[in-house]
Structure formats: C-alpha cells, structure tokens
C-alpha cells in the first residue's frame, strides 16, 4: 500500500492538514469496520425500524456509531459530530465529522457484501452545499476495501490513486442508482428509471449510496444518480468521487443533496442532468 502524499498546507496551528485528517478518518473507519465485521459474523437482527417498516437499524449500526462518536471525541475534542443514528454534537473548532456507521444496512442484514462505514470531516455547517468536505474514508468491511480522499490531494483505493472512467455515450453508460424507503417516493423513482433504462447500457443498484459513489470514482460504474440522500450517505463518498475527477451535483444549478445527487464524468453528468430535469426527477414525493 502506497502512502498518499501530503500536498495540503496546514491551515492553522491547531488544524491538521487534509492528509492528516484523511489518515484519521481511515483509522476510525477501520476500527468501526472491524466491529461491523465481527457483528455480522455473530448474526444480525433488526433492532428497530425508522421512517418505514423497510428502513431498519441493527444493534451493530448503533454500536458502530457509538464507537465512532467516542473516538472522534478522544482524537478531536471540540469537533462536531453528525451521524445517522444518534444526536448531533455541535462544533467549537469549525470541523464536524459526518458519519454513516453502516451505509447499506439492508445488505448488511441479508449478508450481501455491499455495505460500508463512511467517515468524513467537513468544515463549516455540516450541510450539503454549504460544507467543504476536507477528508474522508469509505470502508467496505466485507472485503476490507478502503477508499480515501483528501481535498486537494486526491482519491485512493487501498492506497492507489483512482480516477473516474472516461465519459462514454449515454447508450454505453453503466448507471448506478438507489431508492428511498417511502413507497410513494419509490413509485416516482421507478417511473423516472423506466424512462432512463432504454437510454443507457444498463442499471446497477448496489444498495449503498456510498459504494455507488466510490465505484464511480474507481471507474467501475460510469455514473450514479439518486434522490433523497442524507448528509451521511453523501459526505465521505462525494469527496472520493470529486477527487477522482467526477462532477457531483444536483439539478437546476443546485449542489448535490437530498433533492438530487448526480455523479460521473462531466459530459455524462451534463447529459444525465438534462434527462433528469426533463423528467422532474427532483420534484414530488
Ligand atoms: C441507504 C443506502 C441505499 C440508498 C438509500 C440510503 P442506509 O442508506 O445508501 O443505497 O438507496 O437512499 O438511505 O439506510 O442503508 O444507511
């Protein structure tokens, strides 16, 4: 494994460089990944449901977030914390850690391999479009694959630099997407997808938004779009995609976020954005 170079200057006496923050994000994600892998080996059950009966949380999601919360407080006292499963902690340093303790919880429940621990550190308000993601790690515990990124430094998979695939015509584009948990939103998402399916090479649904985005970064799918992403679904993997050369955006000139996230090489994203806007993919449920 090669060590990514640190090209980012330290921005203040107490502020680590982006590369140092990336190393910490990786360390925390690997620790949570070990916990998640051990939890999966012991067997997994649904602990609770959230927005709908299919939106589940397991005891391992909760334990993984608790561990990340504790480690952030130990390593970076004063930094804020925003996670999928617990209370927010506001920041007194200007930095906030945005984490998904398991992205792809349904895959985790079924022992399918595509789930991830996603750890990002952002400056500013921890809100998509407002934040600046400084460093991140997306770890897939099932096989240990580790994607990292630091703003201005680059994106890496297991320490090797990665870049998005070159843009292809839409008809040759392998497109990843995902669906929300609300039945009405899903109906709408299905209608939009039905219109796109005849226009692209094929469609993939991995069940983890973070994995979708880092696979765009790796050039293993060409592009991705989804409505309804939460900050923790987006933060870590969006930086990996951007540092690998992808555009990550919303529709109608908006930044990527809950209404819509589109990612891929610039020309592919431009074509997809036009199609999604025509179909009002960001409007409605
Ligand atoms: C979900 C996954 C899924 C995506 C959903 C997300 P969760 O996250 O990323 O791929 O389609 O929009 O909510 O609930 O497994 O953390």
CSV table of C-alpha atoms and ligand atoms in Angstrom, one decimal:
chain,number,residue,atom,x,y,z
A,1,UNK,CA,0.0,0.0,0.0
A,2,UNK,CA,1.5,3.4,-1.0
A,3,UNK,CA,1.1,6.3,1.3
A,4,UNK,CA,-0.7,9.3,-0.4
A,5,UNK,CA,1.5,12.4,-0.5
A,6,UNK,CA,0.6,15.4,1.7
A,7,UNK,CA,0.3,18.4,-0.6
A,8,UNK,CA,-2.1,20.4,1.6
A,9,UNK,CA,-0.7,23.1,3.8
A,10,UNK,CA,-1.9,23.2,7.4
A,11,UNK,CA,-4.5,25.9,7.7
A,12,UNK,CA,-3.8,26.9,11.3
A,13,UNK,CA,-1.7,26.0,14.2
A,14,UNK,CA,-4.3,23.6,15.6
A,15,UNK,CA,-5.7,22.3,12.4
A,16,UNK,CA,-4.2,19.2,10.9
A,17,UNK,CA,-3.6,19.0,7.2
A,18,UNK,CA,-6.3,17.4,5.0
A,19,UNK,CA,-3.9,14.4,4.5
A,20,UNK,CA,-3.7,14.0,8.3
A,21,UNK,CA,-7.4,14.2,8.6
A,22,UNK,CA,-7.7,11.5,5.9
A,23,UNK,CA,-5.4,9.3,7.9
A,24,UNK,CA,-7.5,9.8,11.0
A,25,UNK,CA,-10.8,9.1,9.0
A,26,UNK,CA,-9.2,5.9,7.7
A,27,UNK,CA,-8.1,4.8,11.2
A,28,UNK,CA,-11.6,5.4,12.7
A,29,UNK,CA,-13.4,3.7,9.7
A,30,UNK,CA,-11.1,0.7,10.0
A,31,UNK,CA,-11.9,0.4,13.7
A,32,UNK,CA,-15.6,0.6,13.1
A,33,UNK,CA,-15.2,-1.8,10.2
A,34,UNK,CA,-13.7,-4.4,12.5
A,35,UNK,CA,-16.7,-4.0,14.8
A,36,UNK,CA,-19.1,-4.3,11.9
A,37,UNK,CA,-17.4,-7.4,10.5
A,38,UNK,CA,-17.4,-9.1,13.9
A,39,UNK,CA,-21.1,-8.2,14.4
A,40,UNK,CA,-22.0,-9.7,11.0
A,41,UNK,CA,-20.2,-12.9,11.9
A,42,UNK,CA,-22.2,-13.2,15.2
A,43,UNK,CA,-25.5,-12.8,13.2
A,44,UNK,CA,-27.7,-9.8,12.7
A,45,UNK,CA,-31.3,-8.9,13.6
A,46,UNK,CA,-33.4,-5.8,13.1
A,47,UNK,CA,-33.3,-3.7,16.3
A,48,UNK,CA,-35.8,-1.1,15.2
A,49,UNK,CA,-37.5,0.5,12.2
A,50,UNK,CA,-37.2,4.2,11.3
A,51,UNK,CA,-39.1,6.1,8.6
A,52,UNK,CA,-41.0,3.0,7.3
A,53,UNK,CA,-41.1,-0.7,8.0
A,54,UNK,CA,-38.3,-1.4,5.5
A,55,UNK,CA,-36.0,1.3,6.9
A,56,UNK,CA,-34.2,-0.7,9.5
A,57,UNK,CA,-31.5,-0.3,12.1
A,58,UNK,CA,-29.5,-3.1,13.8
A,59,UNK,CA,-27.6,-3.1,17.1
A,60,UNK,CA,-24.4,-3.1,15.0
A,61,UNK,CA,-25.3,0.2,13.4
A,62,UNK,CA,-25.8,1.7,16.8
A,63,UNK,CA,-22.6,0.2,18.2
A,64,UNK,CA,-20.5,1.3,15.2
A,65,UNK,CA,-21.8,4.9,15.5
A,66,UNK,CA,-21.2,4.9,19.3
A,67,UNK,CA,-17.6,3.8,18.7
A,68,UNK,CA,-17.1,6.5,16.0
A,69,UNK,CA,-18.6,9.1,18.3
A,70,UNK,CA,-16.3,8.1,21.2
A,71,UNK,CA,-13.1,8.0,19.1
A,72,UNK,CA,-13.8,11.4,17.5
A,73,UNK,CA,-14.3,12.9,20.9
A,74,UNK,CA,-11.0,11.3,22.1
A,75,UNK,CA,-8.9,12.4,19.0
A,76,UNK,CA,-10.6,15.7,18.2
A,77,UNK,CA,-12.3,17.2,21.2
A,78,UNK,CA,-14.4,20.2,20.2
A,79,UNK,CA,-15.1,18.9,16.7
A,80,UNK,CA,-18.8,18.4,15.9
A,81,UNK,CA,-20.4,15.1,15.1
A,82,UNK,CA,-23.3,14.2,12.8
A,83,UNK,CA,-24.3,10.6,12.4
A,84,UNK,CA,-27.2,8.6,11.0
A,85,UNK,CA,-28.3,7.0,14.3
A,86,UNK,CA,-27.7,9.5,17.2
A,87,UNK,CA,-27.8,13.0,18.5
A,88,UNK,CA,-25.8,15.8,16.8
A,89,UNK,CA,-22.9,17.4,18.6
A,90,UNK,CA,-22.1,21.0,17.5
A,91,UNK,CA,-18.6,22.0,16.7
A,92,UNK,CA,-16.4,24.6,18.5
A,93,UNK,CA,-13.5,24.1,16.1
A,94,UNK,CA,-15.2,24.6,12.8
A,95,UNK,CA,-14.8,20.9,11.9
A,96,UNK,CA,-17.6,18.3,12.0
A,97,UNK,CA,-17.4,14.6,11.5
A,98,UNK,CA,-20.2,13.3,9.3
A,99,UNK,CA,-20.5,9.5,9.6
A,100,UNK,CA,-22.7,6.7,8.4
A,101,UNK,CA,-22.0,3.7,10.7
A,102,UNK,CA,-23.3,1.3,8.1
A,103,UNK,CA,-24.5,2.6,4.7
A,104,UNK,CA,-26.4,-0.3,3.1
A,105,UNK,CA,-27.9,-1.7,6.3
A,106,UNK,CA,-30.4,-3.9,4.3
A,107,UNK,CA,-27.4,-5.5,2.6
A,108,UNK,CA,-25.8,-5.9,6.0
A,109,UNK,CA,-28.9,-7.6,7.3
A,110,UNK,CA,-29.0,-10.1,4.4
A,111,UNK,CA,-25.2,-10.6,4.5
A,112,UNK,CA,-24.8,-9.1,1.0
A,113,UNK,CA,-21.4,-7.7,0.5
A,114,UNK,CA,-22.2,-4.0,-0.4
A,115,UNK,CA,-22.2,-2.1,2.8
A,116,UNK,CA,-19.8,0.5,4.1
A,117,UNK,CA,-18.6,2.5,7.0
A,118,UNK,CA,-18.4,6.1,5.8
A,119,UNK,CA,-16.4,8.8,7.7
A,120,UNK,CA,-15.9,12.3,6.6
A,121,UNK,CA,-14.7,15.5,8.2
A,122,UNK,CA,-16.2,18.8,6.9
A,123,UNK,CA,-15.6,22.4,7.6
A,124,UNK,CA,-18.5,24.8,8.0
A,125,UNK,CA,-22.1,23.8,8.6
A,126,UNK,CA,-22.5,20.1,8.1
A,127,UNK,CA,-25.0,20.6,5.3
A,128,UNK,CA,-24.5,19.5,1.7
A,129,UNK,CA,-23.8,22.5,-0.5
A,130,UNK,CA,-22.6,24.6,2.5
A,131,UNK,CA,-19.9,22.3,3.8
A,132,UNK,CA,-16.5,21.8,2.4
A,133,UNK,CA,-15.6,18.1,2.8
A,134,UNK,CA,-11.9,18.1,3.8
A,135,UNK,CA,-11.1,14.3,4.1
A,136,UNK,CA,-12.9,11.0,4.2
A,137,UNK,CA,-12.8,7.2,4.2
A,138,UNK,CA,-15.3,4.7,2.9
A,139,UNK,CA,-14.5,1.2,4.1
A,140,UNK,CA,-16.3,-2.0,2.9
A,141,UNK,CA,-15.9,-4.3,5.8
A,142,UNK,CA,-16.9,-7.4,3.9
A,143,UNK,CA,-13.6,-7.5,1.9
A,144,UNK,CA,-11.6,-4.6,3.6
A,145,UNK,CA,-11.6,-2.4,0.5
A,146,UNK,CA,-10.8,1.1,1.6
A,147,UNK,CA,-11.4,4.3,-0.4
A,148,UNK,CA,-9.9,7.5,1.0
A,149,UNK,CA,-9.7,11.1,-0.2
A,150,UNK,CA,-8.3,14.4,1.0
A,151,UNK,CA,-9.3,17.7,-0.6
A,152,UNK,CA,-6.5,18.9,-3.0
A,153,UNK,CA,-4.6,15.7,-2.5
A,154,UNK,CA,-6.5,13.0,-4.4
A,155,UNK,CA,-8.6,9.9,-4.1
A,156,UNK,CA,-7.3,6.4,-3.4
A,157,UNK,CA,-8.5,2.8,-3.3
A,158,UNK,CA,-6.3,0.7,-0.9
A,159,UNK,CA,-3.6,3.5,-1.3
A,160,UNK,CA,-3.6,3.5,-5.1
A,161,UNK,CA,-4.7,6.7,-6.8
A,162,UNK,CA,-8.1,6.3,-8.7
A,163,UNK,CA,-9.8,8.3,-11.4
A,164,UNK,CA,-13.3,8.2,-12.9
A,165,UNK,CA,-13.8,6.3,-16.2
A,166,UNK,CA,-13.7,8.5,-19.4
A,167,UNK,CA,-17.1,9.7,-20.5
A,168,UNK,CA,-18.9,7.4,-22.8
A,169,UNK,CA,-22.0,8.0,-24.9
A,170,UNK,CA,-25.1,7.6,-22.7
A,171,UNK,CA,-26.1,4.5,-24.6
A,172,UNK,CA,-22.8,2.9,-23.3
A,173,UNK,CA,-23.1,4.3,-19.8
A,174,UNK,CA,-23.4,1.8,-16.9
A,175,UNK,CA,-25.6,3.7,-14.4
A,176,UNK,CA,-26.0,3.1,-10.7
A,177,UNK,CA,-28.9,4.4,-8.7
A,178,UNK,CA,-30.8,3.8,-5.5
A,179,UNK,CA,-34.3,4.2,-4.0
A,180,UNK,CA,-35.7,5.7,-0.8
A,181,UNK,CA,-37.8,3.9,1.8
A,182,UNK,CA,-41.1,5.8,1.3
A,183,UNK,CA,-43.4,3.8,-1.1
A,184,UNK,CA,-44.7,7.0,-2.9
A,185,UNK,CA,-41.1,8.2,-3.5
A,186,UNK,CA,-40.2,4.7,-4.8
A,187,UNK,CA,-43.1,4.8,-7.3
A,188,UNK,CA,-41.9,8.1,-8.6
A,189,UNK,CA,-38.2,6.9,-8.7
A,190,UNK,CA,-39.4,3.7,-10.6
A,191,UNK,CA,-41.2,5.9,-13.2
A,192,UNK,CA,-38.1,8.1,-13.7
A,193,UNK,CA,-35.9,5.0,-14.0
A,194,UNK,CA,-38.2,3.3,-16.5
A,195,UNK,CA,-37.6,6.3,-18.8
A,196,UNK,CA,-33.8,6.2,-18.5
A,197,UNK,CA,-33.4,2.4,-18.8
A,198,UNK,CA,-33.8,2.2,-22.6
A,199,UNK,CA,-31.3,5.0,-23.0
A,200,UNK,CA,-28.3,3.5,-21.1
A,201,UNK,CA,-26.1,0.4,-21.2
A,202,UNK,CA,-27.7,-1.0,-18.1
A,203,UNK,CA,-28.5,-0.1,-14.5
A,204,UNK,CA,-27.0,-1.3,-11.2
A,205,UNK,CA,-28.5,-1.0,-7.7
A,206,UNK,CA,-25.9,-1.9,-5.1
A,207,UNK,CA,-27.9,-0.9,-2.0
A,208,UNK,CA,-25.3,1.5,-0.7
A,209,UNK,CA,-25.1,5.1,-1.9
A,210,UNK,CA,-21.5,5.4,-0.6
A,211,UNK,CA,-20.4,2.3,-2.5
A,212,UNK,CA,-22.1,3.6,-5.7
A,213,UNK,CA,-20.2,6.9,-5.4
A,214,UNK,CA,-16.8,5.3,-4.8
A,215,UNK,CA,-17.4,2.9,-7.6
A,216,UNK,CA,-17.9,5.9,-9.9
A,217,UNK,CA,-14.6,7.2,-8.5
A,218,UNK,CA,-13.0,3.9,-9.3
A,219,UNK,CA,-14.4,3.8,-12.9
A,220,UNK,CA,-16.3,0.6,-12.1
A,221,UNK,CA,-19.6,2.2,-12.9
A,222,UNK,CA,-19.8,5.2,-15.2
A,223,UNK,CA,-22.3,7.4,-13.4
A,224,UNK,CA,-24.8,7.5,-10.5
A,225,UNK,CA,-27.9,9.4,-9.5
A,226,UNK,CA,-30.3,9.3,-6.6
A,227,UNK,CA,-33.0,11.4,-5.0
A,228,UNK,CA,-33.2,11.5,-1.2
A,229,UNK,CA,-29.6,11.2,0.0
A,230,UNK,CA,-28.9,12.3,3.6
A,231,UNK,CA,-25.7,14.1,4.6
A,232,UNK,CA,-24.1,10.9,6.0
A,233,UNK,CA,-24.9,9.0,2.8
A,234,UNK,CA,-23.1,11.7,0.7
A,235,UNK,CA,-20.3,13.3,2.7
A,236,UNK,CA,-17.4,10.8,2.6
A,237,UNK,CA,-18.0,9.2,-0.8
A,238,UNK,CA,-18.7,12.5,-2.6
A,239,UNK,CA,-15.2,13.7,-1.8
A,240,UNK,CA,-13.7,10.4,-3.1
A,241,UNK,CA,-15.7,10.9,-6.3
A,242,UNK,CA,-14.7,14.6,-6.7
A,243,UNK,CA,-11.1,14.0,-6.0
A,244,UNK,CA,-11.1,11.2,-8.6
A,245,UNK,CA,-12.3,13.7,-11.2
A,246,UNK,CA,-16.1,13.2,-11.0
A,247,UNK,CA,-18.6,16.1,-11.0
A,248,UNK,CA,-21.0,15.6,-8.1
A,249,UNK,CA,-24.0,17.9,-8.4
A,250,UNK,CA,-27.8,18.4,-8.1
A,251,UNK,CA,-30.3,19.6,-10.7
A,252,UNK,CA,-31.1,23.2,-11.8
A,253,UNK,CA,-27.7,24.5,-10.7
A,254,UNK,CA,-28.2,23.3,-7.1
A,255,UNK,CA,-25.5,21.4,-5.2
A,256,UNK,CA,-25.8,17.7,-4.6
A,257,UNK,CA,-28.1,16.9,-1.7
A,258,UNK,CA,-31.4,15.5,-0.8
A,259,UNK,CA,-33.4,16.7,-3.9
A,260,UNK,CA,-30.9,15.0,-6.2
A,261,UNK,CA,-27.3,13.8,-6.5
A,262,UNK,CA,-25.7,13.1,-9.9
A,263,UNK,CA,-22.1,11.9,-10.2
A,264,UNK,CA,-19.8,10.9,-13.0
A,265,UNK,CA,-17.5,12.4,-15.7
A,266,UNK,CA,-18.5,16.0,-16.6
A,267,UNK,CA,-20.0,15.2,-20.1
A,268,UNK,CA,-22.0,12.2,-18.7
A,269,UNK,CA,-23.3,14.3,-15.8
A,270,UNK,CA,-24.4,17.1,-18.2
A,271,UNK,CA,-26.4,14.6,-20.3
A,272,UNK,CA,-28.0,12.9,-17.2
A,273,UNK,CA,-28.8,16.2,-15.5
A,274,UNK,CA,-30.7,17.3,-18.7
A,275,UNK,CA,-32.7,14.0,-18.8
A,276,UNK,CA,-33.5,14.1,-15.0
A,277,UNK,CA,-34.6,17.7,-15.2
A,278,UNK,CA,-36.9,16.9,-18.2
A,279,UNK,CA,-38.4,14.1,-16.1
A,280,UNK,CA,-38.8,16.3,-13.0
A,281,UNK,CA,-36.8,13.6,-11.1
A,282,UNK,CA,-36.3,16.0,-8.2
A,283,UNK,CA,-39.9,17.1,-7.8
A,284,UNK,CA,-42.7,15.3,-5.9
A,285,UNK,CA,-42.6,12.7,-3.2
B,1,LIG,C1,-29.4,3.8,2.1
B,1,LIG,C2,-28.4,3.2,1.1
B,1,LIG,C3,-29.2,3.0,-0.2
B,1,LIG,C4,-29.8,4.2,-0.8
B,1,LIG,C5,-30.7,4.8,0.3
B,1,LIG,C6,-29.9,5.1,1.6
B,1,LIG,P1,-28.8,3.2,4.7
B,1,LIG,O1,-28.6,4.1,3.3
B,1,LIG,O2,-27.4,4.1,0.8
B,1,LIG,O3,-28.3,2.5,-1.3
B,1,LIG,O4,-30.6,3.9,-1.9
B,1,LIG,O5,-31.1,6.1,-0.2
B,1,LIG,O6,-30.8,5.6,2.6
B,1,LIG,O7,-30.2,3.4,5.1
B,1,LIG,O8,-28.5,1.8,4.3
B,1,LIG,O9,-27.8,3.8,5.6
